[in-house]
Backbone as CSV, one residue per row, in Angstrom:
resi,resn,N_x,N_y,N_z,CA_x,CA_y,CA_z,C_x,C_y,C_z
1,MET,-34.669,-9.330,-50.051,-34.661,-9.226,-48.591,-33.224,-9.030,-48.114
2,ALA,-33.023,-8.079,-47.232,-31.688,-7.809,-46.701,-31.234,-8.952,-45.806
3,TRP,-29.926,-9.195,-45.815,-29.354,-10.235,-44.952,-29.454,-9.779,-43.517
4,SER,-30.056,-10.589,-42.685,-30.264,-10.229,-41.280,-29.709,-11.333,-40.398
5,PRO,-28.524,-11.120,-39.816,-27.921,-12.185,-39.011,-28.587,-12.339,-37.655
6,LEU,-28.670,-13.557,-37.213,-29.129,-13.850,-35.864,-27.938,-14.377,-35.092
7,LEU,-27.852,-14.010,-33.860,-26.771,-14.497,-33.014,-27.366,-15.412,-31.962
8,LEU,-26.959,-16.661,-31.989,-27.430,-17.644,-31.033,-26.286,-17.884,-30.064
9,THR,-26.439,-17.448,-28.842,-25.332,-17.544,-27.900,-25.482,-18.762,-27.016
10,LEU,-24.366,-19.339,-26.646,-24.330,-20.532,-25.821,-23.569,-20.198,-24.553
11,ILE,-24.226,-20.314,-23.432,-23.603,-19.990,-22.157,-23.321,-21.278,-21.403
12,ALA,-22.096,-21.431,-20.959,-21.682,-22.681,-20.330,-21.708,-22.588,-18.820
13,HIS,-22.300,-23.580,-18.179,-22.115,-23.779,-16.752,-22.457,-25.224,-16.405
14,TYR,-22.051,-25.619,-15.230,-22.151,-27.021,-14.827,-23.016,-27.133,-13.585
15,THR,-23.907,-28.121,-13.555,-24.816,-28.259,-12.419,-24.651,-29.594,-11.708
16,GLY,-23.493,-30.163,-11.772,-23.256,-31.436,-11.102,-22.502,-31.247,-9.803
17,SER,-21.787,-32.274,-9.403,-21.102,-32.265,-8.117,-19.790,-31.497,-8.135
18,TRP,-19.239,-31.274,-9.321,-17.934,-30.631,-9.432,-18.067,-29.370,-10.266
19,ALA,-17.337,-28.345,-9.897,-17.403,-27.070,-10.613,-16.484,-27.111,-11.829
20,GLN,-16.868,-27.887,-12.806,-16.087,-27.952,-14.027,-17.026,-28.258,-15.177
21,SER,-16.663,-27.791,-16.349,-17.467,-28.048,-17.533,-16.911,-29.260,-18.262
22,VAL,-17.771,-30.181,-18.617,-17.314,-31.379,-19.313,-17.889,-31.462,-20.723
23,LEU,-18.720,-30.495,-21.099,-19.279,-30.426,-22.438,-18.763,-29.164,-23.115
24,THR,-18.620,-29.238,-24.423,-18.104,-28.093,-25.169,-19.087,-27.684,-26.254
25,GLN,-19.456,-26.404,-26.257,-20.269,-25.820,-27.311,-19.536,-24.612,-27.869
26,PRO,-19.843,-24.226,-29.115,-19.288,-22.968,-29.621,-19.857,-21.811,-28.802
27,SER,-19.096,-20.724,-28.669,-19.576,-19.596,-27.867,-20.747,-18.899,-28.530
28,SER,-20.799,-18.928,-29.856,-21.942,-18.349,-30.558,-22.057,-18.961,-31.947
29,VAL,-23.261,-18.896,-32.479,-23.545,-19.356,-33.837,-24.430,-18.299,-34.466
30,SER,-24.182,-17.959,-35.708,-25.031,-16.964,-36.362,-25.486,-17.475,-37.719
31,GLY,-26.604,-16.946,-38.179,-27.133,-17.333,-39.471,-28.137,-16.311,-39.942
32,ALA,-28.436,-16.335,-41.217,-29.402,-15.410,-41.792,-30.814,-15.963,-41.643
33,LEU,-31.778,-15.073,-41.628,-33.175,-15.488,-41.570,-33.466,-16.468,-42.702
34,GLY,-34.151,-17.543,-42.361,-34.500,-18.549,-43.350,-33.474,-19.644,-43.521
35,GLN,-32.254,-19.408,-43.063,-31.208,-20.415,-43.172,-31.335,-21.468,-42.079
36,SER,-30.469,-22.463,-42.151,-30.367,-23.479,-41.104,-29.042,-23.318,-40.378
37,VAL,-29.062,-23.575,-39.077,-27.825,-23.584,-38.296,-27.807,-24.846,-37.442
38,THR,-26.616,-25.313,-37.144,-26.445,-26.467,-36.270,-25.520,-26.088,-35.129
39,ILE,-25.959,-26.378,-33.916,-25.183,-26.111,-32.708,-24.680,-27.451,-32.182
40,SER,-23.395,-27.538,-31.968,-22.813,-28.793,-31.496,-22.639,-28.800,-29.986
41,CYS,-22.591,-29.992,-29.431,-22.364,-30.198,-28.000,-21.477,-31.438,-27.889
42,THR,-20.212,-31.213,-27.608,-19.242,-32.304,-27.609,-18.840,-32.680,-26.192
43,GLY,-18.893,-33.962,-25.906,-18.542,-34.452,-24.583,-17.584,-35.621,-24.681
44,SER,-17.894,-36.679,-23.953,-17.032,-37.860,-23.922,-17.886,-39.115,-23.789
45,SER,-17.224,-40.243,-23.661,-17.938,-41.517,-23.552,-18.655,-41.675,-22.219
46,SER,-18.349,-40.824,-21.242,-19.020,-40.922,-19.942,-20.250,-40.021,-19.853
47,ASN,-20.510,-39.219,-20.882,-21.692,-38.349,-20.863,-22.451,-38.423,-22.188
48,VAL,-22.126,-37.587,-23.140,-22.866,-37.563,-24.405,-22.849,-38.923,-25.101
49,GLY,-21.710,-39.597,-25.076,-21.610,-40.881,-25.754,-22.405,-41.996,-25.111
50,LYS,-22.841,-41.794,-23.874,-23.492,-42.860,-23.107,-24.953,-42.572,-22.765
51,TYR,-25.307,-41.286,-22.662,-26.643,-40.910,-22.183,-27.352,-39.983,-23.165
52,ASP,-28.671,-39.879,-22.981,-29.455,-38.957,-23.794,-29.073,-37.516,-23.487
53,VAL,-29.342,-36.662,-24.462,-29.027,-35.235,-24.357,-30.321,-34.438,-24.439
54,GLN,-30.395,-33.387,-23.647,-31.512,-32.459,-23.684,-31.004,-31.099,-24.181
55,TRP,-31.874,-30.376,-24.856,-31.551,-29.025,-25.323,-32.590,-28.040,-24.796
56,PHE,-32.110,-26.874,-24.397,-32.983,-25.834,-23.855,-32.746,-24.523,-24.589
57,GLN,-33.797,-23.736,-24.682,-33.722,-22.391,-25.254,-34.128,-21.399,-24.179
58,GLN,-33.343,-20.346,-24.014,-33.697,-19.304,-23.052,-33.743,-17.957,-23.756
59,LEU,-34.953,-17.426,-23.872,-35.147,-16.096,-24.433,-34.871,-15.059,-23.355
60,PRO,-34.481,-13.855,-23.733,-34.168,-12.821,-22.737,-35.315,-12.606,-21.753
61,GLY,-34.988,-12.637,-20.475,-35.973,-12.365,-19.435,-36.951,-13.483,-19.160
62,THR,-36.700,-14.677,-19.690,-37.618,-15.799,-19.479,-36.860,-17.007,-18.934
63,ALA,-37.613,-17.962,-18.424,-37.026,-19.217,-17.944,-36.662,-20.102,-19.138
64,PRO,-35.677,-20.992,-18.979,-35.334,-21.915,-20.066,-36.522,-22.798,-20.450
65,LYS,-36.611,-23.091,-21.739,-37.681,-23.928,-22.285,-37.046,-25.162,-22.919
66,THR,-37.618,-26.332,-22.653,-37.107,-27.563,-23.257,-37.464,-27.607,-24.737
67,LEU,-36.441,-27.766,-25.571,-36.646,-27.917,-27.014,-36.592,-29.373,-27.434
68,ILE,-35.631,-30.103,-26.846,-35.387,-31.495,-27.216,-35.107,-32.292,-25.952
69,TYR,-35.708,-33.477,-25.834,-35.390,-34.389,-24.741,-35.143,-35.776,-25.332
70,TYR,-34.491,-36.635,-24.569,-34.112,-37.963,-25.075,-33.400,-37.863,-26.429
71,THR,-32.542,-36.877,-26.560,-31.676,-36.673,-27.725,-32.386,-36.130,-28.961
72,SER,-33.585,-36.625,-29.260,-34.227,-36.225,-30.517,-35.738,-36.027,-30.433
73,SER,-36.314,-36.109,-29.227,-37.764,-35.951,-29.077,-38.115,-34.499,-28.774
74,ARG,-39.220,-34.037,-29.351,-39.691,-32.671,-29.126,-40.928,-32.667,-28.248
75,PRO,-40.972,-31.789,-27.243,-42.202,-31.648,-26.464,-43.311,-31.071,-27.344
76,SER,-44.526,-31.280,-26.936,-45.661,-30.704,-27.639,-45.502,-29.189,-27.710
77,GLY,-45.749,-28.643,-28.875,-45.677,-27.193,-29.040,-44.369,-26.679,-29.600
78,VAL,-43.337,-27.521,-29.615,-42.052,-27.108,-30.195,-42.090,-27.408,-31.694
79,PRO,-41.854,-26.405,-32.533,-41.935,-26.612,-33.984,-40.958,-27.674,-34.479
80,ASP,-41.335,-28.364,-35.552,-40.476,-29.430,-36.063,-39.249,-28.900,-36.797
81,ARG,-39.103,-27.597,-36.899,-37.871,-27.047,-37.473,-36.705,-27.147,-36.490
82,PHE,-36.999,-27.489,-35.227,-35.967,-27.802,-34.239,-35.786,-29.315,-34.200
83,SER,-34.560,-29.783,-34.367,-34.322,-31.226,-34.315,-33.001,-31.519,-33.617
84,GLY,-32.958,-32.656,-32.954,-31.764,-33.068,-32.235,-31.250,-34.393,-32.748
85,SER,-29.945,-34.576,-32.655,-29.331,-35.833,-33.073,-28.049,-36.041,-32.279
86,LYS,-27.492,-37.226,-32.422,-26.262,-37.556,-31.711,-25.464,-38.559,-32.520
87,SER,-24.147,-38.387,-32.517,-23.242,-39.334,-33.155,-21.998,-39.437,-32.292
88,GLY,-21.770,-40.620,-31.750,-20.621,-40.803,-30.874,-20.700,-39.910,-29.647
89,ASN,-19.656,-39.136,-29.421,-19.595,-38.270,-28.239,-20.055,-36.846,-28.515
90,SER,-20.737,-36.639,-29.631,-21.190,-35.303,-30.004,-22.681,-35.299,-30.314
91,ALA,-23.378,-34.305,-29.775,-24.799,-34.119,-30.061,-24.965,-32.809,-30.821
92,SER,-26.072,-32.693,-31.539,-26.317,-31.491,-32.331,-27.765,-31.064,-32.224
93,LEU,-27.964,-29.755,-32.232,-29.287,-29.154,-32.357,-29.302,-28.406,-33.677
94,THR,-30.239,-28.752,-34.543,-30.372,-28.056,-35.823,-31.655,-27.235,-35.811
95,ILE,-31.527,-25.993,-36.239,-32.677,-25.104,-36.372,-32.812,-24.780,-37.849
96,ARG,-33.907,-25.193,-38.450,-34.156,-24.919,-39.866,-35.057,-23.701,-39.997
97,GLY,-34.901,-22.959,-41.068,-35.749,-21.802,-41.308,-35.675,-20.790,-40.182
98,LEU,-34.474,-20.308,-39.905,-34.267,-19.375,-38.792,-35.260,-18.224,-38.813
99,GLN,-35.788,-17.922,-37.643,-36.702,-16.801,-37.469,-36.123,-15.840,-36.442
100,ALA,-36.578,-14.603,-36.482,-36.041,-13.582,-35.583,-36.170,-13.994,-34.126
101,GLU,-37.251,-14.682,-33.798,-37.485,-15.071,-32.403,-36.577,-16.210,-31.936
102,ASP,-35.757,-16.750,-32.828,-34.817,-17.802,-32.434,-33.563,-17.239,-31.779
103,GLU,-33.396,-15.934,-31.794,-32.231,-15.321,-31.157,-32.360,-15.502,-29.649
104,ALA,-31.484,-16.322,-29.089,-31.629,-16.741,-27.695,-30.364,-17.454,-27.247
105,ASP,-30.344,-17.849,-25.976,-29.293,-18.714,-25.453,-29.764,-20.159,-25.567
106,TYR,-28.854,-21.063,-25.941,-29.169,-22.478,-26.089,-28.226,-23.304,-25.227
107,TYR,-28.773,-24.298,-24.549,-28.013,-25.132,-23.617,-28.192,-26.603,-23.969
108,CYS,-27.128,-27.365,-23.846,-27.276,-28.819,-23.902,-27.025,-29.367,-22.502
109,GLU,-27.655,-30.501,-22.204,-27.552,-31.101,-20.864,-27.542,-32.604,-20.996
110,THR,-26.740,-33.254,-20.172,-26.739,-34.709,-20.125,-26.213,-35.170,-18.775
111,TYR,-26.285,-36.458,-18.532,-25.744,-37.047,-17.303,-24.290,-37.416,-17.546
112,ASP,-23.487,-37.356,-16.504,-22.090,-37.779,-16.601,-21.797,-38.796,-15.512
113,SER,-21.510,-40.023,-15.912,-21.309,-41.096,-14.935,-20.013,-40.936,-14.150
114,SER,-19.050,-40.229,-14.695,-17.776,-40.067,-13.985,-17.842,-39.000,-12.902
115,LEU,-18.854,-38.121,-12.974,-18.986,-37.036,-11.998,-20.203,-37.203,-11.104
116,SER,-21.003,-38.216,-11.353,-22.225,-38.459,-10.578,-23.125,-37.236,-10.559
117,GLY,-23.322,-36.652,-11.709,-24.202,-35.488,-11.781,-24.566,-35.161,-13.210
118,HIS,-25.552,-34.298,-13.360,-25.953,-33.838,-14.685,-25.103,-32.648,-15.078
119,THR,-24.802,-32.552,-16.355,-24.026,-31.428,-16.849,-24.887,-30.600,-17.782
120,LEU,-24.796,-29.309,-17.645,-25.595,-28.384,-18.441,-24.659,-27.390,-19.068
121,LEU,-24.767,-27.248,-20.380,-23.887,-26.306,-21.045,-24.702,-25.412,-21.954
């Protein structure tokens, strides 16, 4: 099978009270079909380190879909090859067994107590 890279892009924006980003994700992650990739979401003790993290997937031309809530829980219908975890001030989304349909934008979101708002990256 030929190597077929997937590009998983991460678009940053903030939806709280202040126009600033407080979470950091890589601008893109790529992997071959069948491989595993991990997307990081790094914050601080006032957001990722203190509160649960949500992950969203947005396919072209569609609304964002919740992949992970409460840091590691999956909604009904989301395959178990998607998993979430957190350690300290960093959260991660791991996608196992990459498929062509996984090519999408991925966002992490959490609350930030220092800004009195939710942050979405």
